[in-house]
Amino acid sequence: MRAAGRDALRATVVDAAGEILAKEGPAGLTMRRLAAALGCTTTVLYTMFASKQGLIDAMYREAFDRLTARMRAIPRDAPPAERLRLGGLAYRENALSSPQLYQLTFGAAAPEHTPGPEARAAAEASLEPLIGIVQACIDAGLFRPEDPRFIAQVLTAAAHGAVSLELSHYFWSQAEAEQRYATLCAAAAQAFAR
């Protein structure tokens, strides 16, 4: 199978598994249940993932790979402040486009799962584009010269809090959620302003 076809199949399986996880919880996500939903055999799934833990690791990696791809799509030639704003939007859009995968990555969907080394590496790699944006903000004199990884982690924590509230339907409307998210991200960035 060609790499593009294999990647597309993997994404389809991961998304279907995410739907089951969101609707039925960790106990409902079995290889047999997933095979039935996809109309394939469990042999196909075990060949792809080896085990349920392998499947959950693949879901975890896919979630962070999607975030990394969105962050890397931000134009590098845009002004640093605009790149930072676009990074915040990319984080939110990523979470809202696959809430089941987003919740998996932060432990809410499968709290008993401990990600393997490749999954943890994907999580770590997802922060690198934001670290680069933060460094550009420091270089442009927008942020104080502090550790860019620390700043990126704080900005991510702020974004995560607002997105988590939105996913739990805390806000009354989409417009309210967007406004609260933008305000919180701006306030977090302002904490590091020169």
Coordinates of C-alpha atoms in Angstrom, one line a residue:
M1 CA 0.0 0.0 0.0
R2 CA 1.3 3.4 -0.8
A3 CA 2.2 5.8 2.0
A4 CA -0.6 8.3 1.2
G5 CA -3.2 5.5 1.1
R6 CA -1.8 4.0 4.3
D7 CA -1.9 7.5 6.0
A8 CA -5.5 8.1 4.8
L9 CA -6.6 4.7 6.1
R10 CA -4.9 5.3 9.4
A11 CA -6.6 8.7 9.7
T12 CA -10.0 7.1 8.9
V13 CA -9.5 4.4 11.6
V14 CA -8.3 7.0 14.1
D15 CA -11.3 9.2 13.5
A16 CA -13.7 6.3 13.8
A17 CA -12.0 5.2 17.0
G18 CA -12.3 8.7 18.3
E19 CA -16.0 8.8 17.7
I20 CA -16.5 5.5 19.6
L21 CA -14.4 6.8 22.4
A22 CA -16.4 10.0 22.6
K23 CA -19.8 8.2 22.6
E24 CA -19.0 5.1 24.5
G25 CA -16.0 5.8 26.6
P26 CA -12.8 3.8 27.0
A27 CA -14.6 0.5 27.8
G28 CA -16.6 0.9 24.5
L29 CA -13.5 1.2 22.4
T30 CA -12.6 -2.4 21.5
M31 CA -11.0 -3.7 18.3
R32 CA -14.1 -5.7 17.6
R33 CA -16.4 -2.7 18.0
L34 CA -14.1 -0.6 15.8
A35 CA -13.9 -3.3 13.1
A36 CA -17.7 -3.5 13.1
A37 CA -18.0 0.3 12.7
L38 CA -15.5 0.3 9.8
G39 CA -16.8 -2.8 8.1
C40 CA -13.5 -4.7 8.3
T41 CA -12.0 -7.5 10.3
T42 CA -10.2 -7.2 13.6
T43 CA -7.2 -8.7 11.8
V44 CA -6.9 -5.5 9.7
L45 CA -6.8 -3.5 12.9
Y46 CA -4.4 -5.7 14.7
T47 CA -2.1 -5.6 11.7
M48 CA -2.1 -1.8 11.7
F49 CA -1.9 -1.2 15.5
A50 CA -1.0 -4.6 17.2
S51 CA -3.3 -3.8 20.2
K52 CA -5.8 -1.5 21.7
Q53 CA -3.0 0.4 23.4
G54 CA -1.3 0.7 20.0
L55 CA -4.5 2.1 18.6
I56 CA -4.8 4.7 21.4
D57 CA -1.1 5.6 20.9
A58 CA -1.8 6.1 17.2
M59 CA -4.8 8.3 18.1
Y60 CA -2.6 10.3 20.4
R61 CA 0.1 10.8 17.8
E62 CA -2.4 11.7 15.1
A63 CA -3.9 14.4 17.3
F64 CA -0.5 16.0 17.9
D65 CA 0.6 15.5 14.3
R66 CA -2.5 17.4 13.2
L67 CA -1.8 20.3 15.6
T68 CA 1.8 20.4 14.4
A69 CA 0.7 20.5 10.7
R70 CA -1.7 23.4 11.5
M71 CA 1.0 25.3 13.3
R72 CA 3.5 24.7 10.5
A73 CA 1.1 26.0 8.0
I74 CA 1.3 29.5 9.5
P75 CA 3.2 31.8 7.0
R76 CA 6.7 32.3 8.3
D77 CA 6.9 35.6 6.6
A78 CA 4.0 37.1 8.5
P79 CA 4.8 39.6 11.3
P80 CA 5.5 37.8 14.6
A81 CA 2.4 39.2 16.3
E82 CA 0.2 38.0 13.5
R83 CA 1.9 34.6 13.6
L84 CA 1.2 34.4 17.3
R85 CA -2.5 35.3 16.7
L86 CA -2.7 32.7 13.9
G87 CA -1.1 30.1 16.2
G88 CA -3.8 30.7 18.8
L89 CA -6.5 30.3 16.1
A90 CA -4.8 27.1 14.8
Y91 CA -4.7 25.6 18.3
R92 CA -8.4 26.3 18.8
E93 CA -9.4 25.1 15.3
N94 CA -7.5 21.9 15.8
A95 CA -9.3 21.2 19.1
L96 CA -12.7 22.0 17.7
S97 CA -12.2 19.9 14.5
S98 CA -11.5 16.7 16.5
P99 CA -12.7 17.2 20.1
Q100 CA -12.5 13.5 20.8
L101 CA -8.8 13.4 19.9
Y102 CA -8.1 16.6 21.7
Q103 CA -9.6 15.3 24.9
L104 CA -7.7 12.0 24.5
T105 CA -4.4 13.9 24.4
F106 CA -5.0 15.6 27.7
G107 CA -6.1 12.5 29.5
A108 CA -9.9 13.0 29.8
A109 CA -10.9 10.4 27.3
A110 CA -8.6 7.5 28.3
P111 CA -7.1 8.4 31.7
E112 CA -5.6 4.9 32.2
H113 CA -3.5 5.2 29.0
T114 CA 0.2 6.1 29.3
P115 CA 1.5 7.3 25.9
G116 CA 4.5 5.4 24.5
P117 CA 7.7 7.1 23.4
E118 CA 6.6 7.9 19.8
A119 CA 3.4 9.4 21.1
R120 CA 5.3 11.5 23.7
A121 CA 7.7 12.6 20.9
A122 CA 4.8 13.8 18.8
A123 CA 3.4 15.8 21.7
E124 CA 6.8 17.4 22.3
A125 CA 7.2 18.1 18.6
S126 CA 3.8 19.9 18.5
L127 CA 5.2 22.7 20.7
E128 CA 8.2 23.4 18.5
P129 CA 6.3 25.6 16.0
L130 CA 5.0 27.8 18.8
I131 CA 8.4 28.0 20.4
G132 CA 9.7 29.3 17.0
I133 CA 6.9 31.9 16.9
V134 CA 7.7 33.0 20.5
Q135 CA 11.3 33.3 19.6
A136 CA 10.4 35.5 16.7
C137 CA 8.3 37.7 19.1
I138 CA 11.4 37.9 21.4
D139 CA 13.7 38.8 18.5
A140 CA 11.2 41.5 17.3
G141 CA 11.2 43.0 20.8
L142 CA 7.5 42.1 21.4
F143 CA 8.3 39.8 24.3
R144 CA 10.9 40.0 27.1
P145 CA 13.9 37.8 26.6
E146 CA 12.8 34.8 28.6
D147 CA 12.9 31.0 27.8
P148 CA 10.7 30.6 24.7
R149 CA 9.7 27.1 25.7
F150 CA 8.4 28.4 29.0
I151 CA 6.4 31.1 27.3
A152 CA 5.1 28.7 24.8
Q153 CA 3.9 26.3 27.6
V154 CA 2.2 29.2 29.4
L155 CA 0.4 30.3 26.2
T156 CA -0.6 26.7 25.5
A157 CA -2.0 26.4 29.0
A158 CA -4.1 29.5 28.6
A159 CA -5.4 28.3 25.2
H160 CA -6.1 24.8 26.6
G161 CA -8.2 26.3 29.5
A162 CA -10.4 28.3 27.2
V163 CA -10.8 25.5 24.6
S164 CA -11.6 23.0 27.4
L165 CA -14.4 25.3 28.7
E166 CA -15.7 25.7 25.1
L167 CA -15.7 21.9 24.5
S168 CA -17.7 21.4 27.8
H169 CA -20.3 24.0 26.5
Y170 CA -19.5 26.5 29.2
F171 CA -20.1 29.4 27.0
W172 CA -23.5 30.4 25.8
S173 CA -22.7 31.0 22.1
Q174 CA -20.0 30.5 19.5
A175 CA -19.4 34.3 19.5
E176 CA -18.9 34.3 23.2
A177 CA -16.5 31.4 23.1
E178 CA -14.5 33.1 20.3
Q179 CA -14.3 36.4 22.2
R180 CA -13.3 34.8 25.5
Y181 CA -10.6 32.7 23.8
A182 CA -9.2 35.7 22.0
T183 CA -9.2 37.8 25.2
L184 CA -7.5 35.0 27.3
C185 CA -4.8 34.4 24.6
A186 CA -4.1 38.1 24.4
A187 CA -3.9 38.4 28.2
A188 CA -1.5 35.5 28.4
A189 CA 0.7 37.0 25.6
Q190 CA 0.6 40.4 27.4
A191 CA 2.1 38.9 30.5
F192 CA 5.4 38.5 28.5
A193 CA 5.2 41.9 26.6
R194 CA 8.2 44.2 26.8

